[in-house]
CSV table of C-alpha atoms in Angstrom, one decimal:
chain,number,residue,atom,x,y,z
A,340,MET,CA,233.9,247.0,83.4
A,341,SER,CA,230.7,245.2,82.9
A,342,GLY,CA,228.9,243.9,79.8
A,343,ASN,CA,227.8,240.8,78.0
A,344,ILE,CA,230.1,238.2,76.5
A,345,ALA,CA,227.5,237.5,73.9
A,346,ILE,CA,228.2,240.8,72.2
A,347,LEU,CA,231.8,239.6,71.7
A,348,GLY,CA,230.3,236.6,69.8
A,349,TYR,CA,228.5,239.1,67.6
A,350,GLY,CA,231.8,240.9,66.9
A,351,LEU,CA,233.4,237.6,65.9
A,352,SER,CA,230.6,236.6,63.7
A,353,ALA,CA,230.8,240.0,61.9
A,354,ILE,CA,234.4,239.4,60.8
A,355,GLY,CA,233.7,236.8,58.1
A,356,PRO,CA,230.8,238.7,56.5
A,357,GLY,CA,232.8,241.9,56.7
A,358,ILE,CA,235.6,240.4,54.6
A,359,GLY,CA,233.2,238.6,52.3
A,360,ILE,CA,231.1,241.7,51.6
A,361,GLY,CA,234.2,243.6,50.9
A,362,LEU,CA,235.4,241.0,48.4
A,363,ILE,CA,232.0,241.0,46.7
A,364,PHE,CA,231.9,244.7,46.2
A,365,ALA,CA,235.5,244.8,45.1
A,366,ALA,CA,234.7,242.3,42.4
A,367,TYR,CA,231.6,244.3,41.5
A,368,ILE,CA,233.6,247.6,41.1
A,369,ASN,CA,236.2,245.7,39.1
A,370,GLY,CA,233.6,244.3,36.8
A,371,VAL,CA,231.9,247.6,36.2
A,372,ALA,CA,235.2,249.3,35.6
A,373,ARG,CA,236.1,246.9,33.0
A,374,GLN,CA,232.7,246.7,31.4
A,375,PRO,CA,230.4,249.5,32.3
A,376,GLU,CA,227.5,248.2,30.2
A,377,ALA,CA,227.3,245.1,32.4
A,378,ARG,CA,226.4,247.2,35.4
A,379,GLY,CA,222.7,246.2,35.6
A,380,MET,CA,223.4,242.5,35.5
A,381,LEU,CA,226.3,242.7,37.9
A,382,GLN,CA,224.4,244.8,40.4
A,383,THR,CA,221.7,242.2,40.9
A,384,ILE,CA,224.3,239.5,41.4
A,385,ALA,CA,226.4,241.6,43.7
A,386,ILE,CA,223.5,242.5,45.9
A,387,LEU,CA,222.3,238.9,46.0
A,388,GLY,CA,225.8,237.9,47.1
A,389,PHE,CA,225.9,240.6,49.7
A,390,ALA,CA,222.6,239.5,51.1
A,391,LEU,CA,223.7,235.9,51.4
A,392,ALA,CA,227.1,236.9,53.0
A,393,GLU,CA,225.4,239.2,55.4
A,394,ALA,CA,223.2,236.4,56.8
A,395,LEU,CA,225.9,235.1,59.1
A,396,ALA,CA,226.4,238.5,60.7
A,397,ILE,CA,222.7,238.8,61.2
A,398,PHE,CA,222.6,235.4,62.9
A,399,GLY,CA,225.3,236.6,65.2
A,400,LEU,CA,223.4,239.7,66.1
A,401,VAL,CA,220.2,237.9,66.8
A,402,LEU,CA,221.9,235.1,68.8
A,403,ALA,CA,223.7,237.7,70.8
A,404,PHE,CA,220.4,239.0,72.0
A,405,VAL,CA,218.8,235.5,72.4
A,406,PHE,CA,221.5,234.2,74.6
A,407,LYS,CA,221.8,237.3,76.7
B,1408,MET,CA,194.9,258.2,67.8
B,1409,SER,CA,197.1,261.3,67.3
B,1410,PRO,CA,200.5,261.1,65.9
B,1411,THR,CA,202.0,262.2,69.2
B,1412,ALA,CA,200.5,259.1,70.8
B,1413,LEU,CA,202.5,257.1,68.4
B,1414,ALA,CA,205.7,259.0,69.1
B,1415,THR,CA,205.7,259.4,72.9
B,1416,PRO,CA,206.7,255.9,74.2
B,1417,PHE,CA,210.3,256.4,73.0
B,1418,LEU,CA,210.7,259.6,74.8
B,1419,ALA,CA,209.2,258.1,78.0
B,1420,ALA,CA,211.6,255.2,77.7
B,1421,ALA,CA,214.5,257.4,76.9
B,1422,SER,CA,214.4,260.1,79.5
B,1423,GLY,CA,217.2,259.0,81.9
B,1424,ASP,CA,215.5,260.4,85.0
B,1425,GLY,CA,217.3,259.2,88.0
B,1426,GLY,CA,219.9,256.4,88.3
B,1427,GLY,CA,222.1,257.2,85.3
B,1428,TYR,CA,221.7,256.4,81.7
B,1429,HIS,CA,219.7,253.3,80.5
B,1430,ALA,CA,221.0,251.9,77.3
B,1431,PRO,CA,218.2,251.0,74.9
B,1432,GLU,CA,217.2,247.3,75.1
B,1433,PRO,CA,215.2,245.0,72.9
B,1434,GLN,CA,212.2,245.5,75.2
B,1435,GLU,CA,211.8,249.0,73.9
B,1436,PHE,CA,210.4,247.6,70.7
B,1437,TYR,CA,207.3,246.2,72.6
B,1438,GLN,CA,205.0,249.1,72.8
B,1439,PRO,CA,201.4,248.3,73.5
B,1440,LEU,CA,199.1,251.3,72.9
B,1441,ILE,CA,195.8,249.8,74.1
B,1442,GLY,CA,195.5,246.8,76.4
B,1443,HIS,CA,198.3,244.5,77.4
B,1444,GLY,CA,199.4,240.9,77.2
B,1445,ASP,CA,199.0,238.8,74.1
B,1446,TRP,CA,196.1,240.7,72.6
B,1447,ALA,CA,197.3,244.2,73.1
B,1448,LEU,CA,197.1,246.7,70.2
B,1449,THR,CA,200.7,247.5,69.7
B,1450,ARG,CA,202.4,250.3,67.9
B,1451,PRO,CA,203.8,248.2,65.0
B,1452,ILE,CA,200.4,246.9,64.1
B,1453,VAL,CA,199.0,250.4,64.0
B,1454,VAL,CA,201.9,251.5,61.8
B,1455,MET,CA,201.3,248.5,59.5
B,1456,ALA,CA,197.6,249.4,59.3
B,1457,ILE,CA,198.5,253.0,58.4
B,1458,SER,CA,200.9,251.8,55.7
B,1459,VAL,CA,198.4,249.4,54.2
B,1460,GLY,CA,195.8,252.2,54.0
B,1461,LEU,CA,198.3,254.7,52.6
B,1462,ILE,CA,199.5,252.3,49.9
B,1463,ALA,CA,196.0,251.3,48.9
B,1464,TRP,CA,194.9,255.0,48.7
B,1465,PHE,CA,198.0,256.0,46.8
B,1466,LEU,CA,197.8,253.1,44.2
B,1467,LEU,CA,194.0,253.7,43.7
B,1468,ALA,CA,194.3,257.4,43.4
B,1469,THR,CA,197.1,257.3,40.9
B,1470,THR,CA,195.8,254.6,38.7
B,1471,LYS,CA,192.0,255.3,38.7
B,1472,ARG,CA,192.2,257.9,35.9
B,1473,ALA,CA,195.3,256.6,34.2
B,1474,SER,CA,196.1,258.5,31.1
B,1475,VAL,CA,198.7,258.1,28.3
B,1476,VAL,CA,200.4,261.2,29.4
B,1477,PRO,CA,200.9,260.3,33.1
B,1478,SER,CA,200.4,262.7,36.0
B,1479,ARG,CA,203.2,262.9,38.6
B,1480,GLY,CA,201.6,260.3,40.9
B,1481,GLN,CA,200.9,258.0,38.1
B,1482,TRP,CA,204.5,258.3,37.0
B,1483,VAL,CA,205.7,257.3,40.4
B,1484,THR,CA,203.5,254.2,40.5
B,1485,GLU,CA,204.4,253.3,37.0
B,1486,ALA,CA,208.1,253.6,37.7
B,1487,LEU,CA,207.9,251.5,40.8
B,1488,HIS,CA,205.8,248.9,39.1
B,1489,THR,CA,208.1,248.8,36.1
B,1490,PHE,CA,211.1,248.4,38.3
B,1491,VAL,CA,209.6,245.4,40.1
B,1492,ARG,CA,208.2,243.9,36.9
B,1493,ASN,CA,211.3,244.2,34.8
B,1494,SER,CA,214.4,244.3,36.9
B,1495,LEU,CA,213.2,241.9,39.6
B,1496,ALA,CA,210.5,239.6,38.3
B,1497,ARG,CA,211.5,239.3,34.6
B,1498,ASP,CA,215.2,239.2,35.0
B,1499,ILE,CA,215.2,236.6,37.7
B,1500,ILE,CA,212.2,234.4,37.1
B,1501,GLY,CA,212.5,234.5,33.3
B,1502,SER,CA,210.2,235.9,30.7
B,1503,LYS,CA,208.0,232.8,30.4
B,1504,GLU,CA,206.4,232.7,33.8
B,1505,PHE,CA,207.2,235.9,35.6
B,1506,LEU,CA,203.9,237.7,34.9
B,1507,ARG,CA,201.8,235.8,37.5
B,1508,PHE,CA,204.2,236.6,40.3
B,1509,VAL,CA,204.4,240.3,39.6
B,1510,PRO,CA,201.4,241.3,41.8
B,1511,ALA,CA,202.8,239.3,44.8
B,1512,LEU,CA,206.3,240.8,44.4
B,1513,PHE,CA,205.0,244.3,43.9
B,1514,THR,CA,202.9,243.9,47.1
B,1515,LEU,CA,205.8,242.7,49.1
B,1516,PHE,CA,208.0,245.5,47.8
B,1517,SER,CA,205.6,248.3,48.4
B,1518,ILE,CA,204.7,247.1,51.9
B,1519,LEU,CA,208.3,246.7,52.8
B,1520,LEU,CA,209.3,250.0,51.3
B,1521,VAL,CA,206.7,252.0,53.1
B,1522,ASN,CA,207.1,250.2,56.4
B,1523,ASN,CA,210.8,250.4,56.4
B,1524,LEU,CA,210.8,254.1,55.5
B,1525,PHE,CA,208.4,254.7,58.4
B,1526,GLY,CA,211.4,253.8,60.5
B,1527,ILE,CA,212.9,257.2,59.9
B,1528,ILE,CA,209.9,259.3,58.9
B,1529,PRO,CA,208.6,261.4,61.8
B,1530,PRO,CA,206.3,261.3,63.6
B,1531,ILE,CA,206.0,257.6,63.2
B,1532,GLN,CA,209.7,256.6,63.4
B,1533,PHE,CA,209.1,253.0,64.2
B,1534,PRO,CA,210.4,250.1,62.0
B,1535,THR,CA,207.5,247.7,61.9
B,1536,MET,CA,209.9,244.9,60.7
B,1537,GLY,CA,211.9,245.4,63.9
B,1538,ARG,CA,209.3,243.1,65.6
B,1539,ILE,CA,210.1,239.5,64.4
B,1540,GLY,CA,206.4,238.7,63.9
B,1541,PHE,CA,206.1,240.8,60.8
B,1542,PRO,CA,209.1,239.5,58.8
B,1543,ILE,CA,208.0,235.9,59.8
B,1544,ALA,CA,204.5,236.6,58.4
B,1545,LEU,CA,205.9,237.9,55.1
B,1546,THR,CA,208.4,235.1,54.9
B,1547,LEU,CA,205.5,232.6,55.4
B,1548,VAL,CA,203.8,234.0,52.4
B,1549,VAL,CA,207.0,233.6,50.3
B,1550,TYR,CA,207.7,230.2,51.7
B,1551,VAL,CA,204.2,228.9,50.9
B,1552,VAL,CA,204.3,230.4,47.4
B,1553,TYR,CA,207.6,229.1,46.3
B,1554,HIS,CA,207.1,225.6,47.5
B,1555,THR,CA,203.5,225.5,46.1
B,1556,VAL,CA,204.5,226.6,42.6
B,1557,GLY,CA,207.5,224.2,42.7
B,1558,ILE,CA,205.3,221.2,43.7
B,1559,ARG,CA,202.5,222.2,41.3
B,1560,LYS,CA,204.9,222.4,38.4
B,1561,LYS,CA,207.0,219.3,38.9
B,1562,GLY,CA,205.1,217.1,41.3
B,1563,PHE,CA,206.2,216.4,44.8
B,1564,ARG,CA,208.8,213.7,44.0
B,1565,ASN,CA,210.5,215.5,41.2
B,1566,TYR,CA,210.5,218.8,43.2
B,1567,ILE,CA,212.3,217.3,46.1
B,1568,GLY,CA,214.5,215.4,43.8
B,1569,GLY,CA,215.4,218.5,41.8
B,1570,MET,CA,216.8,220.1,44.9
B,1571,ILE,CA,219.6,217.6,45.1
B,1572,PRO,CA,222.5,217.9,42.6
B,1573,LYS,CA,223.0,214.9,40.3
B,1574,GLY,CA,226.1,213.0,39.3
B,1575,LEU,CA,228.0,213.0,42.6
B,1576,PRO,CA,229.9,209.9,43.8
B,1577,GLY,CA,227.5,207.8,46.0
B,1578,PRO,CA,228.7,208.3,49.6
B,1579,ILE,CA,228.7,212.0,49.2
B,1580,TYR,CA,224.9,211.9,49.1
B,1581,ILE,CA,224.7,211.0,52.7
B,1582,LEU,CA,226.1,214.4,53.4
B,1583,ILE,CA,224.5,216.4,50.6
B,1584,VAL,CA,220.9,215.3,51.0
B,1585,PRO,CA,220.3,216.5,54.5
B,1586,LEU,CA,222.3,219.6,53.9
B,1587,GLU,CA,220.3,220.6,50.8
B,1588,LEU,CA,217.0,219.8,52.4
B,1589,LEU,CA,218.0,221.8,55.4
B,1590,THR,CA,218.9,224.7,53.2
B,1591,GLN,CA,215.7,224.7,51.3
B,1592,PHE,CA,213.3,224.1,54.1
B,1593,ILE,CA,214.9,225.7,57.1
B,1594,THR,CA,217.8,228.0,56.4
B,1595,GLN,CA,216.3,229.9,53.4
B,1596,PRO,CA,213.2,231.1,55.2
B,1597,LEU,CA,215.1,231.6,58.5
B,1598,THR,CA,217.6,233.9,56.9
B,1599,LEU,CA,215.0,235.7,54.8
B,1600,SER,CA,213.1,236.7,57.9
B,1601,LEU,CA,216.1,237.3,60.2
B,1602,ARG,CA,217.9,239.4,57.6
B,1603,LEU,CA,215.0,241.9,57.4
B,1604,PHE,CA,214.4,241.7,61.2
B,1605,GLY,CA,218.1,242.1,62.1
B,1606,ASN,CA,218.7,245.0,59.8
B,1607,MET,CA,215.7,247.0,61.0
B,1608,PHE,CA,216.2,246.1,64.6
B,1609,ALA,CA,219.9,246.8,64.7
B,1610,GLY,CA,219.6,250.1,62.7
B,1611,HIS,CA,216.9,251.4,65.0
B,1612,MET,CA,218.8,250.4,68.1
B,1613,LEU,CA,221.8,252.3,66.8
B,1614,LEU,CA,219.7,255.5,66.2
B,1615,LEU,CA,218.1,255.0,69.6
B,1616,LEU,CA,221.5,254.7,71.3
B,1617,PHE,CA,222.9,257.8,69.7
B,1618,ILE,CA,219.8,260.0,70.2
B,1619,THR,CA,219.0,259.0,73.8
B,1620,GLY,CA,222.7,258.9,74.7
B,1621,GLY,CA,223.2,262.4,73.2
B,1622,GLN,CA,220.1,263.6,75.1
B,1623,TYR,CA,221.4,262.2,78.4
B,1624,MET,CA,224.9,263.7,77.9
B,1625,VAL,CA,223.5,267.1,76.9
B,1626,ILE,CA,221.1,267.3,79.8
B,1627,HIS,CA,223.0,265.6,82.6
B,1628,GLY,CA,226.7,265.7,81.6
B,1629,SER,CA,229.4,268.1,82.4
B,1630,ILE,CA,230.6,270.7,79.9
B,1631,GLY,CA,232.8,268.3,78.0
B,1632,LEU,CA,230.1,265.7,77.8
B,1633,LYS,CA,227.7,268.3,76.5
B,1634,PHE,CA,230.0,268.7,73.4
B,1635,ALA,CA,230.2,264.9,73.1
B,1636,GLY,CA,226.4,264.8,73.2
B,1637,ALA,CA,226.2,267.3,70.4
B,1638,GLY,CA,228.6,265.1,68.4
B,1639,SER,CA,226.3,262.2,69.2
B,1640,PHE,CA,223.4,264.1,67.7
B,1641,VAL,CA,225.4,264.8,64.5
B,1642,MET,CA,226.2,261.1,64.4
B,1643,ALA,CA,222.5,260.2,64.8
B,1644,PHE,CA,221.8,262.5,61.8
B,1645,VAL,CA,224.4,260.9,59.6
B,1646,LEU,CA,223.2,257.4,60.6
B,1647,MET,CA,219.6,258.3,59.9
B,1648,ILE,CA,220.5,259.0,56.2
B,1649,PHE,CA,222.5,255.8,56.2
B,1650,GLU,CA,219.6,254.0,57.7
B,1651,GLY,CA,217.3,255.3,54.9
B,1652,LEU,CA,219.7,253.7,52.4
B,1653,ILE,CA,219.7,250.4,54.3
B,1654,GLU,CA,215.8,250.5,54.4
B,1655,LEU,CA,215.6,250.9,50.7
B,1656,LEU,CA,218.1,248.2,50.2
B,1657,GLN,CA,216.4,245.7,52.5
B,1658,ALA,CA,213.0,246.2,50.8
B,1659,TYR,CA,214.9,245.5,47.5
B,1660,ILE,CA,216.8,242.5,48.8
B,1661,PHE,CA,213.7,240.8,50.4
B,1662,THR,CA,211.9,241.0,47.1
B,1663,LEU,CA,215.0,240.0,45.2
B,1664,LEU,CA,215.4,236.8,47.3
B,1665,ALA,CA,211.7,236.0,47.1
B,1666,ALA,CA,212.0,236.2,43.3
B,1667,THR,CA,215.2,234.1,43.4
B,1668,TYR,CA,213.5,231.4,45.5
B,1669,ILE,CA,210.5,231.3,43.2
B,1670,ALA,CA,212.9,231.1,40.2
B,1671,ALA,CA,214.8,228.2,41.9
B,1672,ALA,CA,211.6,226.3,42.5
B,1673,LEU,CA,210.5,226.7,38.9
B,1674,ALA,CA,213.9,226.0,37.3
B,1675,ASP,CA,214.3,222.8,35.4
B,1676,GLU,CA,216.5,220.0,36.6
B,1677,HIS,CA,220.0,221.2,37.0
């Protein structure tokens, strides 16, 4: 079996954001279910949080290719 | 330049003739069309030029004879502009100062939207933002804008001072000051450009892998692998729809974060 260990690093770096994004959207769904009229406001906040949490996974991806 | 000239480099790179299957690599994103080296005319720059022309033509054509009862094109332009103006600029920057940033945000949004969607629209099918230079250029615009408006509004000293939270116990500042400055001046622009780049790059790599892999399995594989190749094509189709969603979302997120950074630079002392 051949491959690159850097890709494993990407896998590790994707765990945290994966959990984080799951929590963010769980909270968003909860919020909308409780108060449907707050959807517009919550959506912006949820997507902002999603973008910030995702950054770590993207770092991992880019670094996996950089240190190849 | 014909559309096929834009589309061929992938097929050339993907046909696994001889020596087994070659998995797609980052090098596949470098596709010079004319010339080579640093000054080559590459495929992304052509796609970018096409997108700019297309957007300019569309916006001019739909707003030149604007009427109270909008035509279909005018309706599209108005809906997009209203979306950027109201749910991005006004809600985030605040109703007092948002108006002067609407043109910049709308430009960013439309450029990103068209360029990202070009990633899945045949015959172009190339995400311009999959080359790191383009996100960096766009981020540079945002970076200069939000620092400039911040410094112009508060003055240099107050602007830098406003980045650092007040009312913490003394020694904590040794830790907080470098961290906050690092966030504002390095991490924010870095993540802004890398997020866009990473999403476009990774999404396109995924499509490339499924399509070229499927092609290789169907053409060169045994009977079992041919079925797997067909499955790979189905996966590529599903992922292409998913990719379209990601592309819309990334255009939105980039503009959203640009607006957020501008809002943070303009915000009063917290």
